[in-house]
Amino acid sequence: MEALTLLGWMFDGLLGLGLLWVAWRALTSPDLFRAIVLFIAFGLLMALAWVRLEAPDVALAEAAIGAGLTGALLLAAFAKLSSITASGDEKQADSARIYSHQLYWIAAVALLVAAGLGYVILSLPPYAAGLSVEVAANLQTSGVSHPVTAVLLNFRGYDTLLEMVVLLVALLGVWSLGGPAIGRGSAPGPVLDMMARVLVPLLIMVAAYLLWVGAHAPGGAFQAGAVLGAAGVLLLLADWRPRAGLMGWPLRLMLVAGPAAFVVMAALLYMVEGRLLAFPPAQAGMLILMLETAATVSIGVTLAALFLGGRPQSDKEHT
Amino acid sequence: MQTLYLALAVFLLLNLGAGMWRVLRGPSAADRMLAAQLFGTTAVAVLVLLGQAMESTALLDVALLFALLAAVTAVAFVRRAWPETNNDVD
Amino acid sequence: MSTSLLYALVGIGLFSLSLYGLIVHSHLLRKILALNIMGSGIFLVLVALAGRTGEAPPDAVPHAMVITGIVVAVSATALALTLMLKLAAETGRAELPDEGRE
Amino acid sequence: MMLIDYLSAVLLIAGAVFFLAGTVGLLRFSDVYMRLHALTKADNVGLGLMTAGLVMQAESWAVAGKLLLIWLLVLLAGAGVAHLIASGALKRGIRVWKR
């Protein structure tokens, strides 16, 4: 037992130091591409940290987003940026702006912030149940047996509804900014084609599995949606282009399915139960699964569309 | 057995730290990406070990996601971010 | 010192490091990276402090908040990257104009 | 400890050795292609031995199956990515190291 605790501490200590060190190198690396790769490595380490903190749900989300989407987004943006600006430009500009005496002041402020926050953390009571008692007490009536899913879809359903809207607004922002999405010229080649053909169906199956398992174990709409989004990104990278007809209202329908399902459900429950999103315990499990399915589709399609960038145009809009 | 799992996890974490040198050093973009790829596999190994040590099957799902998605970043690199001309000093 | 305390302190370290990075760098892609690391630091503090339940399983509410937070953060990042590209296409550089210096 | 525990311990340690070899290769080899070669050893053999060691300890068939699936996926992704990077490097004219 002794050796076990010691090893646990070693792991946590190394992981903590590693997180800080990688973050520092990512923030200060003179080479932008290197900073991005270090940031991807940082995401990997974060997923391990979630595991150690007994937060497998968060680890799932981080694994899907950190390993799949953020890296792809950053790399694609970096490539577009290098084609717009001269690549050497950034290095001189960055160092010329700030004088060294200013750097000391900024470092001092950051240190002060760290010391202040550290003091607050250390003075917190070592035991605090938070809302875990309330969650455990009401889990019976929530329709699911996994606390995190119960919080997301039932107890704090409003939050999740608004988060779905935030995702949609972010996409609308991207669409209102960019022109049509541009693809890379070179052909994907047989190997990438094969990878996409094998991995995409598997990703979709895993998304469905996570959605289903979320009722009683780590998983759920957000993780499943992120996996679905990664499948979309892989398809886009393999130069898969959906038929133009799909890019009109079918795409829009999938994008709003999640928020719309929430709003319709809230209105119906208001009429039946007298309160917005108040699930009757007997049907709660079923209703939550329906909501989650719609949310998964919306999150996945939104994330893939965010990667695509510009607003996809259907045939009608061209003419 | 628990001790062995955790000891190997610590060992793999140290390995990961050593691999970081290749990310910092380069020289080419592909080298940095390769190191990131090794990190992905190492993280999968750490997760399956921790899953066994902490007796949590949910961690296997996390490892499964890593295994599935490790390719996405690398493919994004090859398809988008890798400059067509070779500017890297070797 | 407990595991949650250790990770909470790491979270604060990440927050402060990226605060420094956010101010020092003028390149927008670096600012976006710094903001993302900052967010991770905050998430780490939230989840670490949720673990102060003794032997009982950790508090699920912060976990749920952080999951949605991660997904929202990635979509905000996508929007920020698009804004940066638009700015770079208009001005030729990925920086905000600095009126005091020029 | 039973015999099966010893066997899986040996497999796990052997897997870790391959990870070490992969990392050393990544650090010491002198061009992209050789480093790629070192990397795939950790991917395929290192993780393979580790999953083999863990499968022996698995409580259920579901867990064992999931472990094998993870390994197969890493194999598939690793092989595909290695090909893409190697052919990309050749196309971009990254030179092969010669003594």
Coordinates of C-alpha atoms in Angstrom, one line a residue:
Chain A
M1 CA 0.0 0.0 0.0
E2 CA 2.9 2.4 0.9
A3 CA 4.5 2.0 -2.5
L4 CA 1.2 2.5 -4.2
T5 CA 0.5 5.9 -2.6
L6 CA 4.1 6.9 -3.3
L7 CA 3.8 6.0 -7.0
G8 CA 0.5 7.8 -7.2
W9 CA 2.1 10.9 -5.8
M10 CA 5.0 10.5 -8.3
F11 CA 2.6 10.2 -11.2
D12 CA 0.6 13.3 -10.1
G13 CA 3.7 15.3 -9.4
L14 CA 5.2 14.5 -12.7
L15 CA 2.0 15.2 -14.5
G16 CA 1.5 18.5 -12.8
L17 CA 5.1 19.6 -13.6
G18 CA 4.7 18.3 -17.1
L19 CA 1.5 20.3 -17.6
L20 CA 3.2 23.5 -16.4
W21 CA 6.3 23.0 -18.4
V22 CA 4.5 22.1 -21.7
A23 CA 2.2 25.1 -21.2
W24 CA 5.2 27.4 -20.6
R25 CA 7.0 26.1 -23.7
A26 CA 3.8 26.4 -25.8
L27 CA 3.4 30.0 -24.7
T28 CA 7.0 31.1 -25.2
S29 CA 8.2 29.0 -28.2
P30 CA 9.5 31.3 -30.9
D31 CA 8.3 29.0 -33.6
L32 CA 4.5 29.1 -34.1
F33 CA 4.1 25.6 -35.5
R34 CA 6.1 24.2 -32.5
A35 CA 3.8 26.1 -30.1
I36 CA 0.8 24.4 -31.8
V37 CA 2.3 20.9 -31.5
L38 CA 3.1 21.6 -27.8
F39 CA -0.5 22.7 -27.3
I40 CA -1.7 19.4 -28.7
A41 CA 0.6 17.6 -26.3
F42 CA -0.8 19.7 -23.6
G43 CA -4.3 18.5 -24.4
L44 CA -3.1 14.9 -24.1
L45 CA -1.7 15.6 -20.6
M46 CA -4.9 17.3 -19.6
A47 CA -6.9 14.2 -20.4
L48 CA -4.6 12.2 -18.1
A49 CA -5.1 14.8 -15.4
W50 CA -8.9 14.4 -15.7
V51 CA -8.5 10.6 -15.3
R52 CA -6.5 11.1 -12.1
L53 CA -9.1 13.5 -10.7
E54 CA -11.8 10.8 -11.2
A55 CA -13.5 12.7 -13.9
P56 CA -13.8 10.2 -16.8
D57 CA -16.6 12.2 -18.4
V58 CA -14.4 15.2 -18.7
A59 CA -11.5 13.0 -19.9
L60 CA -13.8 11.7 -22.7
A61 CA -14.7 15.2 -23.8
E62 CA -11.1 16.3 -23.6
A63 CA -9.9 13.2 -25.6
A64 CA -12.4 13.8 -28.4
I65 CA -11.9 17.6 -28.5
G66 CA -8.2 17.9 -27.6
A67 CA -6.9 14.9 -29.7
G68 CA -9.2 15.4 -32.6
L69 CA -10.7 18.8 -33.1
T70 CA -8.6 21.6 -31.5
G71 CA -5.4 20.3 -33.2
A72 CA -7.1 20.1 -36.6
L73 CA -8.6 23.5 -36.2
L74 CA -5.3 25.1 -35.2
L75 CA -3.2 23.4 -37.8
A76 CA -5.7 24.4 -40.6
A77 CA -5.8 28.0 -39.4
F78 CA -2.0 28.1 -39.1
A79 CA -1.7 26.9 -42.7
K80 CA -4.2 29.5 -44.0
L81 CA -2.4 32.2 -42.0
S82 CA 1.0 31.3 -43.4
S83 CA -0.4 31.5 -46.9
I84 CA -1.8 35.0 -46.2
T85 CA 1.1 36.6 -44.3
A86 CA 4.8 36.2 -44.9
S87 CA 6.0 33.6 -42.4
G88 CA 9.0 35.4 -41.1
D89 CA 7.0 38.6 -40.2
E90 CA 5.7 37.3 -36.9
K91 CA 9.0 36.8 -35.1
Q92 CA 10.3 40.4 -35.4
A93 CA 7.0 42.0 -34.8
D94 CA 6.4 40.1 -31.5
S95 CA 9.7 40.9 -29.8
A96 CA 9.9 44.5 -31.0
R97 CA 6.6 45.5 -29.4
I98 CA 7.5 44.9 -25.7
Y99 CA 10.4 46.4 -23.8
S100 CA 12.2 44.3 -21.3
H101 CA 11.3 46.4 -18.3
Q102 CA 7.6 46.0 -19.2
L103 CA 8.2 42.2 -19.2
Y104 CA 9.2 42.4 -15.6
W105 CA 6.1 44.3 -14.6
I106 CA 3.9 41.8 -16.5
A107 CA 5.7 38.9 -14.9
A108 CA 5.3 40.5 -11.5
V109 CA 1.6 41.0 -12.0
A110 CA 1.2 37.3 -13.1
L111 CA 3.1 36.2 -10.0
L112 CA 0.9 38.3 -7.8
V113 CA -2.2 36.8 -9.3
A114 CA -0.8 33.3 -8.8
A115 CA 0.1 34.0 -5.2
G116 CA -3.3 35.5 -4.4
L117 CA -5.2 32.7 -6.0
G118 CA -2.9 30.1 -4.4
Y119 CA -3.6 31.6 -1.0
V120 CA -7.3 31.4 -1.6
I121 CA -7.1 27.7 -2.7
L122 CA -4.9 26.8 0.3
S123 CA -7.3 28.5 2.7
L124 CA -10.3 26.6 1.4
P125 CA -11.7 23.9 3.7
P126 CA -10.3 20.4 2.8
Y127 CA -13.7 18.9 2.8
A128 CA -16.7 20.3 0.9
A129 CA -19.5 18.2 -0.5
G130 CA -20.7 20.9 -2.8
L131 CA -23.9 19.9 -4.4
S132 CA -23.0 16.2 -4.5
V133 CA -25.5 15.4 -1.7
E134 CA -28.4 17.1 -3.5
V135 CA -27.4 15.3 -6.8
A136 CA -27.3 11.9 -5.1
A137 CA -30.6 12.6 -3.3
N138 CA -32.5 13.5 -6.5
L139 CA -30.8 10.9 -8.8
Q140 CA -33.7 8.5 -8.4
T141 CA -36.2 10.9 -10.0
S142 CA -33.9 12.1 -12.9
G143 CA -34.5 9.2 -15.2
V144 CA -30.8 8.3 -15.5
S145 CA -28.4 6.7 -13.1
H146 CA -25.2 8.6 -14.0
P147 CA -24.9 11.8 -12.0
V148 CA -23.2 13.9 -14.6
T149 CA -25.8 13.1 -17.3
A150 CA -28.5 13.8 -14.7
V151 CA -27.0 17.3 -14.0
L152 CA -26.5 18.1 -17.7
L153 CA -29.9 17.1 -19.1
N154 CA -32.2 17.2 -16.1
F155 CA -31.2 19.4 -13.1
R156 CA -29.4 22.0 -15.2
G157 CA -31.3 21.6 -18.5
Y158 CA -31.5 25.3 -19.0
D159 CA -27.7 25.6 -19.1
T160 CA -27.4 22.9 -21.7
L161 CA -30.0 24.5 -23.8
L162 CA -28.2 27.8 -23.8
E163 CA -24.9 26.0 -24.5
M164 CA -26.4 24.5 -27.6
V165 CA -27.4 28.0 -28.6
V166 CA -23.8 29.3 -28.0
L167 CA -22.5 26.7 -30.3
L168 CA -25.0 27.7 -33.0
V169 CA -24.1 31.4 -32.5
A170 CA -20.4 30.7 -32.9
L171 CA -21.1 28.9 -36.2
L172 CA -23.3 31.8 -37.4
G173 CA -20.4 34.1 -36.5
V174 CA -18.0 32.0 -38.6
W175 CA -20.5 31.9 -41.5
S176 CA -21.0 35.6 -41.5
L177 CA -17.3 36.3 -41.7
G178 CA -15.8 33.9 -44.2
G179 CA -16.3 33.3 -47.8
P180 CA -16.9 29.9 -49.2
A181 CA -14.8 27.1 -47.7
I182 CA -11.6 26.3 -49.7
G183 CA -10.3 22.8 -50.0
R184 CA -6.8 21.6 -50.7
G185 CA -6.0 20.7 -54.3
S186 CA -4.0 17.4 -54.0
A187 CA -5.9 14.1 -54.2
P188 CA -6.3 12.2 -50.9
G189 CA -4.7 9.0 -52.1
P190 CA -5.7 5.4 -51.5
V191 CA -4.4 5.2 -47.9
L192 CA -6.2 8.2 -46.6
D193 CA -9.3 7.0 -48.4
M194 CA -9.1 3.6 -46.7
M195 CA -8.5 5.2 -43.3
A196 CA -11.6 7.4 -43.7
R197 CA -13.6 4.5 -44.9
V198 CA -12.7 2.4 -41.8
L199 CA -12.5 5.1 -39.2
V200 CA -15.6 7.1 -39.9
P201 CA -18.1 4.3 -39.5
L202 CA -16.2 3.3 -36.3
L203 CA -16.4 6.8 -35.0
I204 CA -20.1 7.0 -35.7
M205 CA -20.6 3.7 -33.9
V206 CA -18.5 4.9 -30.9
A207 CA -20.6 8.1 -30.8
A208 CA -23.8 6.1 -30.7
Y209 CA -22.2 3.9 -27.9
L210 CA -21.2 6.9 -25.9
L211 CA -24.7 8.4 -26.3
W212 CA -26.3 5.2 -25.1
V213 CA -23.9 4.5 -22.2
G214 CA -24.3 8.0 -20.9
A215 CA -27.5 7.1 -19.1
H216 CA -25.6 5.0 -16.5
A217 CA -21.9 5.5 -17.0
P218 CA -19.4 8.2 -18.3
G219 CA -20.5 9.4 -21.7
G220 CA -23.3 11.4 -23.1
A221 CA -24.4 13.9 -25.7
F222 CA -21.4 16.3 -25.6
Q223 CA -18.8 13.5 -25.8
A224 CA -20.8 11.7 -28.5
G225 CA -21.2 15.0 -30.4
A226 CA -17.5 15.7 -30.2
V227 CA -16.7 12.2 -31.6
L228 CA -19.3 12.8 -34.4
G229 CA -17.6 16.2 -35.1
A230 CA -14.2 14.5 -35.4
A231 CA -15.7 12.0 -37.9
G232 CA -16.9 15.0 -39.9
V233 CA -13.5 16.5 -39.8
L234 CA -11.9 13.3 -41.0
L235 CA -14.3 13.2 -43.9
L236 CA -13.6 16.8 -44.8
L237 CA -9.8 16.1 -44.7
A238 CA -10.3 13.1 -47.0
D239 CA -11.8 15.5 -49.5
W240 CA -15.3 14.2 -49.1
R241 CA -17.8 16.8 -50.3
P242 CA -21.5 16.2 -49.6
R243 CA -23.9 16.7 -52.5
A244 CA -24.9 20.3 -52.9
G245 CA -28.5 19.4 -52.2
L246 CA -27.5 18.3 -48.6
M247 CA -25.9 21.7 -47.9
G248 CA -29.2 23.6 -48.0
W249 CA -32.0 22.9 -45.6
P250 CA -30.9 19.4 -44.5
L251 CA -27.7 20.9 -43.0
R252 CA -29.7 23.7 -41.4
L253 CA -32.1 21.2 -40.0
M254 CA -29.4 19.1 -38.4
L255 CA -27.8 22.3 -36.9
V256 CA -30.9 23.4 -35.1
A257 CA -32.2 19.9 -34.2
G258 CA -30.6 20.1 -30.7
P259 CA -31.7 23.5 -29.6
A260 CA -35.1 23.1 -31.3
A261 CA -35.7 19.7 -29.5
F262 CA -34.9 21.4 -26.2
V263 CA -37.3 24.3 -26.8
V264 CA -40.1 22.1 -28.1
M265 CA -39.6 19.7 -25.1
A266 CA -39.6 22.7 -22.7
A267 CA -42.8 24.1 -24.1
L268 CA -44.6 20.7 -24.1
L269 CA -43.5 20.0 -20.5
Y270 CA -44.7 23.5 -19.5
M271 CA -48.1 22.6 -20.8
V272 CA -48.2 19.2 -19.2
E273 CA -46.3 19.7 -16.0
G274 CA -46.6 23.4 -15.5
R275 CA -42.8 24.0 -15.5
L276 CA -40.2 24.3 -18.2
L277 CA -38.0 21.2 -18.7
A278 CA -39.5 19.5 -15.6
F279 CA -39.4 15.8 -16.6
P280 CA -42.0 13.5 -15.1
P281 CA -39.8 10.8 -13.4
A282 CA -41.5 7.9 -15.1
Q283 CA -40.8 9.1 -18.7
A284 CA -37.6 11.1 -17.9
G285 CA -35.2 8.4 -19.1
M286 CA -36.9 8.2 -22.5
L287 CA -37.2 12.0 -23.0
I288 CA -33.6 12.6 -22.0
L289 CA -32.4 10.0 -24.5
M290 CA -34.5 11.8 -27.3
L291 CA -33.1 15.2 -26.3
E292 CA -29.5 13.8 -26.2
T293 CA -29.8 12.2 -29.6
A294 CA -30.9 15.5 -31.2
A295 CA -28.2 17.3 -29.2
T296 CA -25.5 14.9 -30.4
V297 CA -26.4 15.3 -34.1
S298 CA -26.4 19.1 -33.7
I299 CA -23.1 19.3 -31.8
G300 CA -21.4 16.9 -34.2
V301 CA -22.6 18.8 -37.3
T302 CA -21.8 22.2 -35.8
L303 CA -18.3 21.2 -34.9
A304 CA -17.6 19.8 -38.4
A305 CA -19.1 22.9 -40.0
L306 CA -16.9 25.1 -37.8
F307 CA -13.9 23.2 -39.1
L308 CA -15.1 23.7 -42.7
G309 CA -15.1 27.4 -42.1
G310 CA -17.1 29.4 -44.6
R311 CA -20.8 29.0 -45.2
P312 CA -21.5 26.0 -47.4
Q313 CA -23.7 27.0 -50.4
S314 CA -26.3 25.0 -52.0
D315 CA -27.0 25.0 -55.7
K316 CA -30.0 27.4 -55.4
E317 CA -28.0 30.1 -53.7
H318 CA -25.5 30.1 -56.5
T319 CA -28.0 31.2 -59.1
Chain B
M1 CA 0.1 -6.1 -9.6
Q2 CA -1.4 -2.6 -8.8
T3 CA 2.1 -1.4 -8.0
L4 CA 3.5 -2.7 -11.3
Y5 CA 0.7 -0.9 -13.3
L6 CA 1.3 2.4 -11.6
A7 CA 5.1 2.0 -11.8
L8 CA 4.8 1.4 -15.5
A9 CA 2.5 4.4 -15.9
V10 CA 5.1 6.6 -14.2
F11 CA 7.8 5.1 -16.4
L12 CA 5.7 5.9 -19.6
L13 CA 5.1 9.4 -18.3
L14 CA 8.9 9.9 -18.0
N15 CA 9.3 8.5 -21.5
L16 CA 6.8 11.1 -22.7
G17 CA 8.9 13.8 -21.1
A18 CA 12.0 12.6 -22.9
G19 CA 10.1 12.5 -26.2
M20 CA 9.3 16.2 -25.7
W21 CA 12.8 17.0 -26.6
R22 CA 12.1 15.9 -30.2
V23 CA 9.1 18.3 -30.3
L24 CA 11.3 21.2 -29.2
R25 CA 14.3 20.2 -31.3
G26 CA 12.5 19.4 -34.6
P27 CA 14.2 20.0 -37.1
S28 CA 11.3 19.5 -39.5
A29 CA 7.6 19.9 -38.9
A30 CA 7.2 16.2 -39.6
D31 CA 9.6 15.4 -36.7
R32 CA 7.5 17.4 -34.3
M33 CA 4.3 15.7 -35.5
L34 CA 5.9 12.3 -35.2
A35 CA 6.7 13.0 -31.5
A36 CA 3.1 14.1 -30.9
Q37 CA 2.0 10.8 -32.5
L38 CA 4.2 8.8 -30.1
F39 CA 2.6 10.8 -27.2
G40 CA -0.8 9.7 -28.4
T41 CA 0.2 6.0 -28.3
T42 CA 1.9 6.5 -24.9
A43 CA -1.2 8.1 -23.5
V44 CA -3.3 5.2 -24.7
A45 CA -0.9 2.8 -22.9
V46 CA -1.0 5.0 -19.7
L47 CA -4.8 5.0 -19.8
V48 CA -5.2 1.2 -20.2
L49 CA -2.7 0.8 -17.3
L50 CA -4.5 3.3 -15.1
G51 CA -7.8 1.7 -16.1
Q52 CA -6.6 -1.6 -14.7
A53 CA -4.9 0.0 -11.7
M54 CA -7.9 2.2 -10.7
E55 CA -10.4 -0.6 -11.7
S56 CA -12.4 1.7 -13.9
T57 CA -13.6 0.4 -17.3
A58 CA -14.6 4.0 -18.3
L59 CA -10.9 4.7 -18.8
L60 CA -10.9 2.1 -21.6
D61 CA -13.4 4.2 -23.4
V62 CA -11.1 7.2 -23.0
A63 CA -8.2 5.1 -24.4
L64 CA -10.5 4.0 -27.3
L65 CA -11.2 7.6 -28.2
F66 CA -7.5 8.4 -28.1
A67 CA -6.8 5.5 -30.4
L68 CA -9.5 6.6 -32.8
L69 CA -8.7 10.2 -32.8
A70 CA -4.9 10.2 -32.7
A71 CA -5.1 9.9 -36.5
V72 CA -7.3 13.0 -37.0
T73 CA -4.6 15.5 -35.9
A74 CA -1.9 13.8 -37.9
V75 CA -4.1 13.7 -41.0
A76 CA -4.9 17.4 -40.5
F77 CA -1.2 18.1 -40.4
V78 CA -0.4 16.1 -43.6
R79 CA -3.4 17.4 -45.5
R80 CA -3.4 21.1 -44.4
A81 CA -0.5 22.3 -42.4
W82 CA 2.5 20.7 -44.1
P83 CA 4.2 23.2 -46.4
E84 CA 4.5 21.8 -50.0
T85 CA 8.0 23.1 -50.3
N86 CA 10.7 21.9 -47.9
N87 CA 11.9 25.0 -46.0
D88 CA 13.2 23.0 -43.1
V89 CA 16.9 23.0 -42.4
D90 CA 18.1 19.5 -41.9
Chain C
M1 CA -1.8 18.3 0.9
S2 CA -4.2 16.2 -1.2
T3 CA -4.4 15.3 -4.9
S4 CA -7.2 17.8 -5.5
L5 CA -5.1 20.5 -3.9
L6 CA -2.1 19.6 -6.0
Y7 CA -4.1 19.8 -9.3
A8 CA -5.9 23.0 -8.2
L9 CA -2.5 24.7 -7.6
V10 CA -1.3 23.4 -11.1
G11 CA -4.5 25.0 -12.5
I12 CA -3.6 28.3 -10.9
G13 CA -0.1 28.0 -12.3
L14 CA -1.5 27.5 -15.8
F15 CA -3.8 30.4 -15.4
S16 CA -1.0 32.8 -14.3
L17 CA 1.4 31.5 -17.0
S18 CA -1.1 32.1 -19.7
L19 CA -2.1 35.5 -18.3
Y20 CA 1.5 36.5 -18.8
G21 CA 1.5 34.9 -22.3
L22 CA -1.7 36.6 -23.2
I23 CA -0.4 40.1 -22.3
V24 CA 3.1 39.7 -23.7
H25 CA 2.3 38.3 -27.2
S26 CA 0.8 40.5 -29.8
H27 CA 0.3 37.7 -32.4
L28 CA -3.3 36.7 -32.3
L29 CA -2.8 33.0 -32.7
R30 CA -0.6 33.0 -29.6
K31 CA -3.3 34.9 -27.7
I32 CA -5.8 32.3 -28.7
L33 CA -3.4 29.5 -27.5
A34 CA -2.9 31.4 -24.2
L35 CA -6.7 31.8 -23.7
N36 CA -7.2 28.1 -24.3
I37 CA -4.5 27.2 -21.7
M38 CA -6.1 29.7 -19.4
G39 CA -9.4 28.0 -19.8
S40 CA -7.8 24.6 -19.1
G41 CA -6.3 26.0 -15.9
I42 CA -9.7 27.2 -14.7
F43 CA -11.4 23.9 -15.6
L44 CA -8.6 22.1 -13.7
V45 CA -9.3 24.2 -10.6
L46 CA -13.1 23.6 -10.8
V47 CA -12.8 19.8 -11.2
A48 CA -10.0 19.5 -8.6
L49 CA -12.0 21.3 -6.0
A50 CA -15.0 19.1 -6.9
G51 CA -13.0 16.2 -5.6
R52 CA -13.0 17.4 -1.9
T53 CA -15.7 14.9 -1.0
G54 CA -13.6 12.5 1.0
E55 CA -14.3 8.9 0.1
A56 CA -17.6 9.7 -1.7
P57 CA -17.6 10.2 -5.5
P58 CA -16.7 13.7 -6.6
D59 CA -19.4 16.4 -7.1
A60 CA -21.0 16.0 -10.5
V61 CA -22.1 19.6 -11.0
P62 CA -18.6 21.1 -11.8
H63 CA -17.9 18.1 -14.0
A64 CA -21.0 18.8 -16.1
M65 CA -20.1 22.5 -16.3
V66 CA -16.5 21.7 -17.5
I67 CA -17.7 19.3 -20.2
T68 CA -20.0 21.9 -21.7
G69 CA -17.2 24.4 -21.1
I70 CA -14.7 22.3 -23.2
V71 CA -17.2 22.1 -26.1
V72 CA -18.0 25.8 -25.9
A73 CA -14.3 26.7 -25.7
V74 CA -13.5 24.8 -28.9
S75 CA -16.3 26.5 -30.8
A76 CA -15.2 29.9 -29.5
T77 CA -11.7 29.0 -30.6
A78 CA -13.0 28.3 -34.1
L79 CA -14.7 31.7 -34.2
A80 CA -11.6 33.4 -32.9
L81 CA -9.4 31.7 -35.5
T82 CA -11.8 32.8 -38.3
L83 CA -11.8 36.4 -37.0
M84 CA -8.0 36.3 -36.9
L85 CA -7.8 35.0 -40.5
K86 CA -10.2 37.7 -41.6
L87 CA -8.1 40.4 -40.0
A88 CA -4.9 38.9 -41.5
A89 CA -6.5 38.9 -44.9
E90 CA -7.5 42.6 -44.5
T91 CA -4.4 44.0 -42.9
G92 CA -1.7 41.5 -43.9
R93 CA -0.8 40.8 -40.3
A94 CA -2.3 38.7 -37.5
E95 CA -2.2 41.4 -34.9
L96 CA -4.5 44.0 -33.5
P97 CA -3.5 47.6 -34.6
D98 CA -1.7 49.3 -31.8
E99 CA -2.4 53.0 -32.0
G100 CA -0.1 54.2 -29.2
R101 CA 3.0 52.9 -31.0
E102 CA 2.6 53.6 -34.6
Chain D
M1 CA 1.0 -14.1 -7.3
M2 CA 0.1 -16.8 -9.6
L3 CA 1.8 -18.0 -12.7
I4 CA -0.5 -16.0 -15.0
D5 CA 0.5 -12.8 -13.0
Y6 CA 4.1 -13.4 -13.7
L7 CA 3.5 -14.0 -17.3
S8 CA 1.5 -10.8 -17.7
A9 CA 4.1 -8.9 -15.7
V10 CA 6.7 -10.0 -18.1
L11 CA 4.6 -9.0 -21.1
L12 CA 3.9 -5.6 -19.6
I13 CA 7.5 -4.9 -18.8
A14 CA 8.5 -6.1 -22.3
G15 CA 6.0 -3.6 -23.7
A16 CA 7.4 -0.8 -21.7
V17 CA 10.9 -1.7 -23.0
F18 CA 9.6 -1.2 -26.5
F19 CA 8.2 2.2 -25.6
L20 CA 11.6 3.1 -24.2
A21 CA 13.2 1.9 -27.4
G22 CA 10.7 3.9 -29.5
T23 CA 11.5 7.0 -27.5
V24 CA 15.3 6.5 -27.7
G25 CA 14.9 5.9 -31.5
L26 CA 12.9 9.1 -31.8
L27 CA 15.6 11.0 -30.1
R28 CA 18.7 9.4 -31.5
F29 CA 17.9 8.4 -35.1
S30 CA 19.1 10.9 -37.7
D31 CA 16.2 11.4 -40.2
V32 CA 12.4 11.4 -40.4
Y33 CA 12.3 7.9 -42.0
M34 CA 14.3 6.2 -39.3
R35 CA 12.4 8.0 -36.6
L36 CA 9.2 6.8 -38.2
H37 CA 10.5 3.3 -38.0
A38 CA 11.3 3.6 -34.3
L39 CA 7.9 5.2 -33.6
T40 CA 6.0 2.4 -35.2
K41 CA 7.7 -0.2 -33.0
A42 CA 6.3 1.5 -29.9
D43 CA 2.9 1.7 -31.5
N44 CA 2.6 -1.8 -32.7
V45 CA 4.8 -4.0 -30.5
G46 CA 4.9 -2.0 -27.3
L47 CA 1.2 -1.4 -27.0
G48 CA 0.6 -4.9 -28.4
L49 CA 2.6 -6.6 -25.6
M50 CA 1.0 -4.3 -23.0
T51 CA -2.6 -5.2 -24.1
A52 CA -1.6 -8.9 -24.2
G53 CA -0.4 -8.5 -20.6
L54 CA -3.6 -6.7 -19.5
V55 CA -6.0 -9.1 -21.4
M56 CA -4.7 -11.9 -19.1
Q57 CA -5.9 -9.9 -16.1
A58 CA -9.2 -8.8 -17.6
E59 CA -12.2 -9.6 -15.5
S60 CA -14.6 -10.1 -18.4
W61 CA -14.6 -10.8 -22.1
A62 CA -16.0 -7.3 -22.8
V63 CA -12.9 -5.7 -21.2
A64 CA -10.6 -8.1 -23.1
G65 CA -12.4 -7.3 -26.3
K66 CA -12.2 -3.6 -25.8
L67 CA -8.4 -3.8 -25.1
L68 CA -7.9 -5.7 -28.3
L69 CA -10.0 -3.3 -30.2
I70 CA -7.9 -0.4 -28.9
W71 CA -4.8 -2.1 -30.0
L72 CA -6.2 -2.8 -33.5
L73 CA -7.3 0.8 -33.9
V74 CA -3.8 2.1 -32.9
L75 CA -2.3 -0.4 -35.4
L76 CA -4.6 0.9 -38.2
A77 CA -4.2 4.6 -37.4
G78 CA -0.5 4.2 -36.9
A79 CA 0.1 2.4 -40.2
G80 CA -2.0 4.9 -42.1
V81 CA -0.4 7.9 -40.6
A82 CA 3.2 6.5 -41.0
H83 CA 2.5 6.0 -44.7
L84 CA 1.1 9.5 -45.1
I85 CA 4.0 11.1 -43.3
A86 CA 6.7 9.0 -45.1
S87 CA 5.2 9.6 -48.6
G88 CA 4.6 13.2 -47.8
A89 CA 8.2 13.6 -46.7
L90 CA 9.5 12.0 -49.9
K91 CA 7.2 14.1 -52.0
R92 CA 8.5 17.3 -50.3
G93 CA 12.1 16.2 -50.9
I94 CA 13.2 15.7 -47.3
R95 CA 16.5 13.8 -47.9
V96 CA 17.2 10.3 -46.7
W97 CA 20.2 10.3 -44.3
K98 CA 23.4 8.8 -45.6
R99 CA 26.5 8.3 -43.7

